Amino acid sequence: MIKRIIEKTVSSIITVFLASVIIFTVVRFIPGDPVKIIIGSLGEISSTDSDLYRNKIQSLRSEYALDEPVVNQYIAWARKAVKLDFGKSMKTRRSVVIEIAKKFPATIILSVAGIIAEFLIGLTAGVLSAAYYDKALDRFLRLLCVIIISIPGFVLGLMSIYYFGVVHKAYAISVGSTANKLWLPVLVLGIIGSPKIARYIRANILEELGKTYIISEMAKGFLRWRIIKNAFMNVLPLVITYLLYSFTTLIGGAVVIENVFSWPGLGSYALDSVLNHDYPAIQAYVCVTVVIIVAINYVNELIEILLDNKK
């Protein structure tokens, strides 16, 4: 067991390191000069053909070490990053860590609420589909899952805004992270992710229903829903493990939903950073996301190792 834990730990560290190298390199290949874009967006200098403009460009490139070789840039950045110092945003000139810390709670609230909604919707659909296996309800739910998976997240988000916000006036279309703005993006996130959960629960319950103890319960005349409940309780640990993996996907996927619903989380911050070629902000956002995903997967794998060790 100790050997497996050490292997997973080393593997996680290597994953984060390689991801940071790839992120840092890919960001440098984004078309456009970030310094010129930032100067243009600030509007401090009207003429691009002046000594003041050229001096400003050189000053910013020196400040962000953009005039250094890429390898040297990465080493300098990595040394600071391990101390949670990702530098200053090229656009706002504020600490990237502070900006991310302000946006992070909104993303976590949305993601946690989204995974709960995803579980509840998927649980309902999965259990009903398994209980009415190969009947009309089962076929309908499976078809519905295929349809939902086929719809892009941003399309479902826009459709829901139009239906609830424009047609029925039940949703306030505005910028903010208040409770009355939370329910619709959470519902959309739940619907988007629920088909995979429903399929997973259905498949595991059906597999469980073929086991000896279930057949024995059927022979004893147990009620149908009691049998389904017992089967589900036995597959629940597998479902929880799957949910943890699903949560990592949801954190990354929430970027689109946050922008569709103007939710002030890391997703909108990331998109704004990409559009402005804000290297420090992009690198920090992606690195923080990768670390969170790797950490969740690491904890999940540790739980699996401990459970396997008890068998």
XYZ file of N, CA, C and O in Angstrom, residues 81-258:
712
model
N 6.315 30.719 -8.465
C 5.028 30.007 -8.425
C 4.937 29.023 -7.265
O 3.871 28.871 -6.657
N 6.046 28.347 -6.945
C 6.030 27.397 -5.829
C 5.797 28.104 -4.498
O 5.417 27.485 -3.505
N 6.037 29.423 -4.488
C 5.765 30.232 -3.294
C 4.414 30.945 -3.400
O 4.122 31.856 -2.640
N 3.620 30.508 -4.398
C 2.300 31.102 -4.671
C 2.397 32.569 -5.075
O 1.501 33.363 -4.800
N 3.483 32.899 -5.743
C 3.642 34.245 -6.298
C 3.620 34.124 -7.821
O 4.618 33.741 -8.442
N 2.470 34.428 -8.422
C 2.323 34.313 -9.869
C 2.523 35.652 -10.582
O 2.212 35.776 -11.763
N 3.020 36.629 -9.848
C 3.294 37.925 -10.445
C 2.067 38.823 -10.496
O 1.040 38.546 -9.874
N 2.194 39.903 -11.267
C 1.107 40.875 -11.410
C 0.436 40.743 -12.774
O 1.084 40.414 -13.763
N -0.851 41.003 -12.799
C -1.598 41.000 -14.055
C -1.073 42.111 -14.961
O -0.822 43.225 -14.510
N -0.912 41.781 -16.242
C -0.425 42.780 -17.189
C -1.486 43.845 -17.479
O -1.163 44.951 -17.885
N -2.740 43.496 -17.246
C -3.820 44.442 -17.529
C -4.141 45.318 -16.319
O -4.182 46.537 -16.404
N -4.375 44.689 -15.161
C -4.811 45.442 -13.979
C -3.650 45.901 -13.106
O -3.836 46.753 -12.246
N -2.463 45.266 -13.308
C -1.271 45.594 -12.521
C -1.425 45.206 -11.055
O -0.675 45.675 -10.203
N -2.397 44.353 -10.777
C -2.582 43.864 -9.406
C -2.081 42.426 -9.294
O -1.953 41.722 -10.301
N -1.862 41.979 -8.071
C -1.391 40.615 -7.839
C -2.392 39.597 -8.387
O -3.584 39.663 -8.081
N -1.901 38.657 -9.193
C -2.767 37.634 -9.785
C -3.362 36.742 -8.700
O -4.527 36.351 -8.785
N -2.590 36.444 -7.679
C -3.077 35.585 -6.590
C -4.270 36.225 -5.890
O -5.267 35.550 -5.595
N -4.185 37.528 -5.644
C -5.291 38.236 -4.987
C -6.531 38.241 -5.879
O -7.652 38.023 -5.403
N -6.334 38.456 -7.175
C -7.475 38.470 -8.097
C -8.144 37.105 -8.169
O -9.371 37.007 -8.183
N -7.335 36.046 -8.230
C -7.885 34.687 -8.275
C -8.590 34.354 -6.966
O -9.656 33.727 -6.967
N -7.999 34.791 -5.845
C -8.616 34.532 -4.535
C -9.998 35.174 -4.426
O -10.902 34.623 -3.788
N -10.181 36.332 -5.079
C -11.479 37.010 -5.054
C -12.514 36.265 -5.907
O -13.707 36.233 -5.586
N -12.057 35.671 -7.022
C -12.959 34.986 -7.944
C -13.226 33.536 -7.543
O -14.259 32.959 -7.902
N -12.297 32.950 -6.821
C -12.340 31.517 -6.515
C -13.602 31.071 -5.768
O -14.206 30.054 -6.125
N -14.030 31.793 -4.721
C -15.229 31.348 -3.985
C -16.463 31.209 -4.873
O -17.246 30.261 -4.714
N -16.652 32.131 -5.812
C -17.822 32.079 -6.695
C -17.793 30.815 -7.550
O -18.830 30.168 -7.767
N -16.611 30.446 -8.036
C -16.475 29.233 -8.851
C -16.732 27.983 -8.019
O -17.395 27.046 -8.478
N -16.208 27.956 -6.798
C -16.407 26.796 -5.930
C -17.878 26.630 -5.569
O -18.421 25.513 -5.593
N -18.546 27.736 -5.249
C -19.976 27.681 -4.921
C -20.761 27.104 -6.100
O -21.601 26.202 -5.927
N -20.476 27.613 -7.295
C -21.174 27.138 -8.494
C -20.862 25.669 -8.769
O -21.765 24.884 -9.098
N -19.609 25.282 -8.620
C -19.192 23.908 -8.918
C -19.779 22.903 -7.925
O -20.257 21.836 -8.321
N -19.736 23.250 -6.634
C -20.279 22.343 -5.610
C -21.790 22.188 -5.773
O -22.329 21.074 -5.741
N -22.486 23.325 -5.975
C -23.930 23.259 -6.191
C -24.248 22.499 -7.473
O -25.220 21.730 -7.533
N -23.396 22.673 -8.490
C -23.599 21.981 -9.758
C -23.439 20.482 -9.642
O -24.220 19.719 -10.222
N -22.441 20.032 -8.875
C -22.226 18.585 -8.731
C -23.346 17.952 -7.910
O -23.733 16.806 -8.143
N -23.901 18.711 -6.948
C -25.046 18.207 -6.177
C -26.262 18.052 -7.086
O -26.965 17.027 -7.045
N -26.503 19.072 -7.918
C -27.623 19.005 -8.865
C -27.425 17.862 -9.853
O -28.366 17.129 -10.184
N -26.197 17.711 -10.320
C -25.857 16.638 -11.253
C -26.140 15.273 -10.636
O -26.706 14.375 -11.278
N -25.762 15.124 -9.367
C -25.981 13.851 -8.669
C -27.470 13.565 -8.484
O -27.931 12.448 -8.737
N -28.225 14.567 -8.046
C -29.651 14.358 -7.776
C -30.424 14.020 -9.049
O -31.257 13.102 -9.064
N -30.141 14.752 -10.127
C -30.821 14.491 -11.400
C -30.395 13.132 -11.954
O -31.224 12.333 -12.401
N -29.074 12.873 -11.928
C -28.559 11.596 -12.431
C -29.028 10.416 -11.611
O -29.332 9.343 -12.158
N -29.100 10.602 -10.287
C -29.577 9.540 -9.402
C -31.020 9.168 -9.722
O -31.357 7.985 -9.869
N -31.868 10.178 -9.855
C -33.278 9.942 -10.155
C -33.448 9.200 -11.483
O -34.155 8.188 -11.562
N -32.773 9.707 -12.506
C -32.884 9.099 -13.838
C -32.277 7.699 -13.865
O -32.855 6.769 -14.453
N -31.123 7.525 -13.207
C -30.440 6.234 -13.222
C -31.208 5.144 -12.500
O -31.328 4.017 -12.986
N -31.744 5.479 -11.333
C -32.504 4.497 -10.545
C -33.803 4.124 -11.257
O -34.168 2.942 -11.340
N -34.511 5.116 -11.782
C -35.757 4.833 -12.513
C -35.487 3.994 -13.758
O -36.246 3.063 -14.073
N -34.415 4.295 -14.449
C -34.063 3.553 -15.652
C -33.741 2.101 -15.332
O -34.121 1.189 -16.073
N -33.041 1.882 -14.218
C -32.708 0.508 -13.808
C -33.942 -0.227 -13.300
O -34.129 -1.422 -13.571
N -34.799 0.480 -12.552
C -36.005 -0.146 -11.988
C -36.985 -0.580 -13.076
O -37.689 -1.592 -12.927
N -37.036 0.194 -14.150
C -37.949 -0.122 -15.258
C -37.156 -0.533 -16.494
O -37.425 -0.075 -17.601
N -36.197 -1.400 -16.271
C -35.281 -1.847 -17.320
C -36.017 -2.355 -18.560
O -36.921 -3.175 -18.480
N -35.605 -1.799 -19.704
C -36.113 -2.186 -21.021
C -37.605 -1.922 -21.207
O -38.237 -2.492 -22.114
N -38.154 -1.067 -20.360
C -39.551 -0.667 -20.534
C -39.594 0.747 -21.129
O -38.566 1.341 -21.407
N -40.788 1.259 -21.339
C -40.948 2.550 -22.017
C -40.188 3.666 -21.301
O -39.525 4.497 -21.939
N -40.281 3.703 -19.958
C -39.612 4.757 -19.198
C -38.099 4.667 -19.353
O -37.415 5.689 -19.512
N -37.573 3.456 -19.319
C -36.132 3.244 -19.478
C -35.670 3.725 -20.851
O -34.662 4.446 -20.972
N -36.399 3.357 -21.886
C -36.030 3.767 -23.249
C -36.127 5.286 -23.416
O -35.285 5.903 -24.067
N -37.143 5.887 -22.791
C -37.306 7.341 -22.868
C -36.145 8.054 -22.185
O -35.587 9.022 -22.724
N -35.771 7.591 -20.997
C -34.685 8.229 -20.242
C -33.351 8.085 -20.963
O -32.532 9.010 -20.976
N -33.118 6.929 -21.573
C -31.872 6.727 -22.320
C -31.811 7.640 -23.544
O -30.769 8.204 -23.866
N -32.948 7.787 -24.219
C -33.014 8.683 -25.373
C -32.788 10.130 -24.933
O -32.068 10.888 -25.597
N -33.379 10.507 -23.798
C -33.215 11.862 -23.270
C -31.754 12.140 -22.931
O -31.243 13.245 -23.177
N -31.072 11.141 -22.387
C -29.646 11.291 -22.066
C -28.828 11.555 -23.332
O -27.929 12.405 -23.336
N -29.139 10.833 -24.393
C -28.429 11.020 -25.666
C -28.660 12.429 -26.203
O -27.729 13.087 -26.677
N -29.894 12.901 -26.117
C -30.234 14.241 -26.611
C -29.482 15.311 -25.816
O -28.904 16.242 -26.388
N -29.475 15.180 -24.486
C -28.812 16.175 -23.627
C -27.308 16.217 -23.895
O -26.708 17.290 -23.989
N -26.703 15.033 -24.037
C -25.263 14.968 -24.314
C -24.934 15.631 -25.644
O -23.855 16.213 -25.825
N -25.871 15.573 -26.583
C -25.644 16.121 -27.923
C -25.735 17.649 -27.962
O -25.292 18.269 -28.935
N -26.319 18.255 -26.940
C -26.491 19.713 -26.923
C -25.283 20.368 -26.247
O -24.975 20.051 -25.100
N -24.590 21.287 -26.928
C -23.460 21.997 -26.294
C -23.931 22.764 -25.055
O -25.057 23.265 -25.020
N -23.048 22.855 -24.072
C -23.403 23.517 -22.822
C -23.838 24.958 -22.987
O -24.802 25.407 -22.363
N -23.136 25.696 -23.853
C -23.477 27.118 -24.006
C -24.846 27.290 -24.675
O -25.569 28.246 -24.389
N -25.208 26.336 -25.561
C -26.525 26.400 -26.211
C -27.626 26.169 -25.183
O -28.626 26.909 -25.145
N -27.441 25.165 -24.332
C -28.428 24.886 -23.285
C -28.533 26.072 -22.331
O -29.630 26.423 -21.876
N -27.397 26.708 -22.043
C -27.405 27.882 -21.170
C -28.174 29.038 -21.765
O -29.002 29.669 -21.088
N -27.924 29.330 -23.037
C -28.627 30.422 -23.710
C -30.126 30.138 -23.826
O -30.955 31.040 -23.655
N -30.474 28.882 -24.114
C -31.887 28.497 -24.209
C -32.592 28.694 -22.871
O -33.730 29.190 -22.811
N -31.915 28.314 -21.781
C -32.515 28.439 -20.448
C -32.671 29.910 -20.057
O -33.674 30.287 -19.429
N -31.682 30.754 -20.428
C -31.791 32.190 -20.145
C -32.980 32.791 -20.888
O -33.749 33.580 -20.326
N -33.129 32.408 -22.149
C -34.245 32.928 -22.937
C -35.586 32.476 -22.354
O -36.505 33.285 -22.203
N -35.664 31.189 -21.990
C -36.938 30.640 -21.501
C -37.303 31.199 -20.127
O -38.423 31.685 -19.916
N -36.358 31.145 -19.190
C -36.662 31.574 -17.819
C -36.485 33.082 -17.606
O -37.177 33.670 -16.780
N -35.531 33.683 -18.351
C -35.254 35.095 -18.144
C -36.058 36.038 -19.010
O -36.499 37.089 -18.539
N -36.258 35.657 -20.270
C -36.951 36.541 -21.209
C -38.439 36.230 -21.286
O -39.284 37.118 -21.150
N -38.756 34.946 -21.485
C -40.166 34.567 -21.676
C -40.952 34.640 -20.374
O -42.018 35.263 -20.308
N -40.425 34.008 -19.307
C -41.190 33.904 -18.053
C -40.733 34.882 -16.963
O -41.337 34.922 -15.891
N -39.654 35.628 -17.216
C -39.174 36.633 -16.247
C -38.914 36.038 -14.851
O -39.047 36.710 -13.837
N -38.524 34.763 -14.832
C -38.285 34.093 -13.553
C -36.819 34.159 -13.132
O -36.468 33.766 -12.017
N -35.975 34.653 -14.024
C -34.540 34.720 -13.742
C -34.015 36.108 -14.068
O -34.290 36.652 -15.148
N -33.278 36.694 -13.130
C -32.739 38.039 -13.321
C -31.479 37.987 -14.172
O -30.476 37.398 -13.766
N -31.531 38.587 -15.354
C -30.376 38.608 -16.251
C -29.502 39.803 -15.877
O -29.746 40.933 -16.296
N -28.497 39.548 -15.059
C -27.611 40.614 -14.592
C -26.287 40.008 -14.151
O -26.132 38.790 -14.084
N -25.332 40.877 -13.872
C -24.021 40.430 -13.408
C -24.018 40.381 -11.888
O -24.470 41.310 -11.237
N -23.493 39.304 -11.314
C -23.427 39.188 -9.855
C -23.395 37.742 -9.421
O -23.558 36.824 -10.222
N -23.162 37.526 -8.131
C -23.092 36.166 -7.593
C -24.078 35.980 -6.440
O -23.801 35.298 -5.467
N -25.242 36.616 -6.560
C -26.261 36.496 -5.528
C -26.996 35.163 -5.654
O -26.940 34.501 -6.694
N -27.718 34.812 -4.581
C -28.411 33.519 -4.539
C -29.467 33.393 -5.636
O -29.661 32.313 -6.203
N -30.135 34.493 -5.965
C -31.193 34.411 -6.977
C -30.641 34.269 -8.397
O -31.385 34.023 -9.340
N -29.314 34.427 -8.550
C -28.689 34.187 -9.847
C -28.043 32.810 -9.935
O -27.574 32.405 -11.000
N -28.024 32.101 -8.822
C -27.302 30.829 -8.761
C -28.094 29.650 -9.315
O -27.522 28.750 -9.942
N -29.417 29.648 -9.100
C -30.186 28.432 -9.363
C -30.193 27.993 -10.824
O -30.114 26.786 -11.110
N -30.225 28.937 -11.768
C -30.311 28.547 -13.177
C -28.989 27.973 -13.714
O -29.009 26.910 -14.350
N -27.833 28.623 -13.484
C -26.579 27.983 -13.934
C -26.329 26.643 -13.252
O -25.776 25.727 -13.871
N -26.754 26.521 -11.983
C -26.625 25.237 -11.288
C -27.498 24.175 -11.959
O -27.071 23.031 -12.172
N -28.720 24.554 -12.294
C -29.631 23.633 -12.977
C -29.059 23.195 -14.319
O -29.090 22.004 -14.667
N -28.504 24.154 -15.071
C -27.910 23.832 -16.378
C -26.701 22.900 -16.214
O -26.562 21.915 -16.943
N -25.838 23.196 -15.245
C -24.696 22.326 -14.982
C -25.145 20.920 -14.593
O -24.568 19.916 -15.029
N -26.195 20.861 -13.771
C -26.729 19.575 -13.348
C -27.271 18.771 -14.513
O -27.027 17.564 -14.630
N -27.987 19.435 -15.403
C -28.560 18.760 -16.572
C -27.458 18.287 -17.518
O -27.508 17.166 -18.041
N -26.452 19.134 -17.728
C -25.357 18.781 -18.640
C -24.627 17.517 -18.174
O -24.303 16.641 -18.980
N -24.348 17.438 -16.879
C -23.565 16.308 -16.365
C -24.362 15.086 -15.966
O -23.800 14.000 -15.780
N -25.689 15.236 -15.824
C -26.515 14.141 -15.306
C -26.573 12.879 -16.187
O -26.665 11.773 -15.645
N -26.539 12.985 -17.532
C -26.607 11.754 -18.338
C -25.512 10.739 -18.028
O -25.773 9.534 -17.959
N -24.285 11.225 -17.817
C -23.184 10.300 -17.515
C -23.393 9.635 -16.159
O -23.156 8.428 -15.998
N -23.840 10.418 -15.170
C -24.119 9.862 -13.849
C -25.263 8.845 -13.931
O -25.196 7.761 -13.337
N -26.315 9.195 -14.676
C -27.482 8.311 -14.816
C -27.074 6.988 -15.453
O -27.483 5.912 -14.993
N -26.277 7.055 -16.502
C -25.819 5.835 -17.173
C -24.959 4.985 -16.249
O -25.080 3.754 -16.230
N -24.092 5.644 -15.495
C -23.200 4.926 -14.589
C -23.993 4.230 -13.492
O -23.749 3.051 -13.179
N -24.949 4.942 -12.895
C -25.776 4.356 -11.837
C -26.614 3.213 -12.392
O -26.709 2.135 -11.776
N -27.220 3.431 -13.548
C -28.052 2.391 -14.174
C -27.237 1.120 -14.434
O -27.674 0.011 -14.087
N -26.068 1.280 -15.039
C -25.233 0.120 -15.384
C -24.806 -0.657 -14.145
O -24.844 -1.901 -14.129
N -24.430 0.063 -13.084
C -23.962 -0.616 -11.866
C -25.102 -1.279 -11.099
O -24.922 -2.355 -10.525
N -26.271 -0.642 -11.092
C -27.422 -1.269 -10.418
C -27.840 -2.536 -11.157
O -28.117 -3.568 -10.528
N -27.885 -2.472 -12.487
C -28.255 -3.653 -13.273
C -27.253 -4.790 -13.062
O -27.640 -5.962 -12.985
N -25.981 -4.437 -12.960
C -24.964 -5.456 -12.676
C -25.172 -6.054 -11.289
O -25.044 -7.268 -11.084
N -25.533 -5.192 -10.344
C -25.753 -5.646 -8.969
C -26.987 -6.541 -8.875
O -27.024 -7.492 -8.077
N -27.996 -6.247 -9.698
C -29.237 -7.035 -9.663
C -29.041 -8.477 -10.112
O -29.890 -9.338 -9.846
N -27.937 -8.740 -10.784
C -27.670 -10.107 -11.235
C -26.897 -10.935 -10.232
O -26.619 -12.115 -10.479
N -26.569 -10.358 -9.076
C -25.777 -11.085 -8.079
C -26.655 -11.990 -7.215
O -27.865 -11.813 -7.131
N -26.006 -12.932 -6.553
C -26.711 -13.994 -5.811
C -27.600 -13.444 -4.704
O -28.738 -13.889 -4.536
N -27.114 -12.478 -3.944
C -27.894 -11.984 -2.805
C -29.170 -11.292 -3.274
O -30.201 -11.331 -2.585
N -29.131 -10.657 -4.440
C -30.326 -10.010 -4.986
C -31.333 -11.064 -5.443
O -32.543 -10.935 -5.195
N -30.823 -12.101 -6.105
C -31.700 -13.201 -6.538
C -32.366 -13.847 -5.325
O -33.549 -14.213 -5.358
N -31.600 -13.958 -4.220
C -32.151 -14.527 -2.981
C -33.256 -13.632 -2.416
O -34.290 -14.123 -1.945
N -33.054 -12.326 -2.473
C -34.071 -11.388 -1.990
C -35.340 -11.457 -2.847
O -36.457 -11.372 -2.330
N -35.149 -11.617 -4.161
C -36.292 -11.757 -5.058
C -37.088 -13.009 -4.712
O -38.326 -13.014 -4.703
N -36.362 -14.113 -4.411
C -37.005 -15.384 -4.079
C -37.787 -15.291 -2.775
O -38.809 -15.967 -2.592
N -37.308 -14.418 -1.867
C -37.985 -14.235 -0.582
C -39.192 -13.303 -0.692
O -39.907 -13.106 0.299
N -39.376 -12.726 -1.871
C -40.546 -11.871 -2.086
C -40.378 -10.445 -1.609
O -41.368 -9.771 -1.311
N -39.127 -9.974 -1.552
C -38.903 -8.581 -1.148
C -39.551 -7.635 -2.162
O -39.652 -7.949 -3.345
N -39.980 -6.485 -1.686
C -40.567 -5.488 -2.579
C -39.532 -4.996 -3.600
O -38.341 -4.905 -3.300
N -40.020 -4.648 -4.788
C -39.154 -4.232 -5.893
C -38.240 -3.067 -5.498
O -37.028 -3.102 -5.736
N -38.819 -2.041 -4.877
C -38.035 -0.855 -4.548
C -37.063 -1.104 -3.398
O -36.019 -0.445 -3.310
N -37.361 -2.063 -2.556
C -36.416 -2.420 -1.492
C -35.186 -3.095 -2.104
O -34.057 -2.845 -1.673
N -35.428 -3.926 -3.101
C -34.323 -4.598 -3.791
C -33.451 -3.571 -4.525
O -32.219 -3.624 -4.471
N -34.121 -2.617 -5.202
C -33.387 -1.572 -5.916
C -32.565 -0.735 -4.932
O -31.412 -0.377 -5.200
N -33.172 -0.441 -3.777
C -32.475 0.349 -2.759
C -31.231 -0.379 -2.264
O -30.152 0.217 -2.135
N -31.357 -1.675 -1.982
C -30.220 -2.460 -1.503
C -29.108 -2.522 -2.552
O -27.920 -2.431 -2.227
N -29.515 -2.662 -3.808
C -28.534 -2.711 -4.897
C -27.806 -1.367 -5.011
O -26.581 -1.321 -5.173
N -28.576 -0.281 -4.884
C -27.969 1.045 -4.998
C -27.002 1.315 -3.843
O -25.928 1.886 -4.049
N -27.360 0.936 -2.634
C -26.495 1.185 -1.487
C -25.156 0.466 -1.640
O -24.129 0.952 -1.159
N -25.165 -0.663 -2.328
C -23.918 -1.408 -2.538
C -23.044 -0.775 -3.625
O -21.825 -0.980 -3.631
N -23.662 -0.030 -4.544
C -22.869 0.617 -5.599
C -22.576 2.082 -5.263
O -21.864 2.763 -6.009
N -23.108 2.550 -4.134
C -22.928 3.964 -3.759
C -21.464 4.382 -3.649
O -21.101 5.472 -4.119
N -20.572 3.552 -3.043
C -19.147 3.956 -3.001
C -18.558 4.195 -4.389
O -17.769 5.123 -4.582
N -18.952 3.370 -5.355
C -18.487 3.549 -6.735
C -19.016 4.853 -7.321
O -18.313 5.555 -8.044
N -20.272 5.166 -6.991
C -20.894 6.393 -7.491
C -20.194 7.623 -6.914
O -19.947 8.607 -7.628
N -19.857 7.571 -5.622
C -19.165 8.700 -4.981
C -17.793 8.921 -5.617
O -17.392 10.059 -5.881
N -17.090 7.821 -5.881
C -15.792 7.912 -6.550
C -15.938 8.542 -7.930
O -15.153 9.409 -8.331
N -16.970 8.125 -8.651
C -17.227 8.677 -9.979
C -17.559 10.171 -9.896
O -17.146 10.953 -10.752
N -18.296 10.550 -8.863
C -18.662 11.959 -8.679
C -17.433 12.835 -8.454
O -17.377 13.978 -8.927
N -16.457 12.309 -7.719
C -15.234 13.066 -7.481
C -14.500 13.334 -8.797
O -14.017 14.441 -9.040
N -14.439 12.303 -9.652
C -13.825 12.493 -10.966
C -14.647 13.473 -11.792
O -14.108 14.309 -12.519
N -15.954 13.371 -11.687
C -16.845 14.256 -12.435
C -16.684 15.702 -11.968
O -16.794 16.635 -12.768
N -16.409 15.882 -10.680
C -16.235 17.232 -10.129
C -15.040 17.941 -10.756
O -15.090 19.142 -11.021
N -13.970 17.178 -11.010
C -12.795 17.774 -11.646
C -13.126 18.257 -13.061
O -12.661 19.308 -13.502
N -13.942 17.476 -13.771
C -14.367 17.877 -15.120
C -15.259 19.101 -15.057
O -15.167 20.005 -15.900
N -16.110 19.145 -14.036
C -17.066 20.241 -13.909
C -16.352 21.565 -13.639
O -16.764 22.609 -14.152
N -15.279 21.542 -12.853
C -14.533 22.768 -12.549
C -13.999 23.398 -13.831
O -14.097 24.611 -14.045
N -13.453 22.544 -14.709
C -12.959 23.055 -15.976
C -14.077 23.475 -16.916
O -13.978 24.489 -17.610
N -15.164 22.701 -16.909
C -16.291 22.985 -17.799
C -17.129 24.164 -17.376
O -17.915 24.695 -18.173
N -16.978 24.597 -16.133
C -17.778 25.716 -15.630
C -17.398 27.044 -16.285
O -18.133 28.023 -16.172
N -16.254 27.062 -16.992
C -15.805 28.287 -17.664
C -16.880 28.802 -18.618
O -17.218 29.993 -18.622
N -17.425 27.900 -19.427
C -18.429 28.283 -20.431
C -19.695 28.795 -19.747
O -20.236 29.848 -20.105
N -20.172 28.055 -18.755
C -21.421 28.412 -18.074
C -21.268 29.737 -17.328
O -22.187 30.562 -17.315
N -20.117 29.960 -16.715
C -19.886 31.225 -16.013
C -19.988 32.414 -16.967
O -20.552 33.452 -16.621
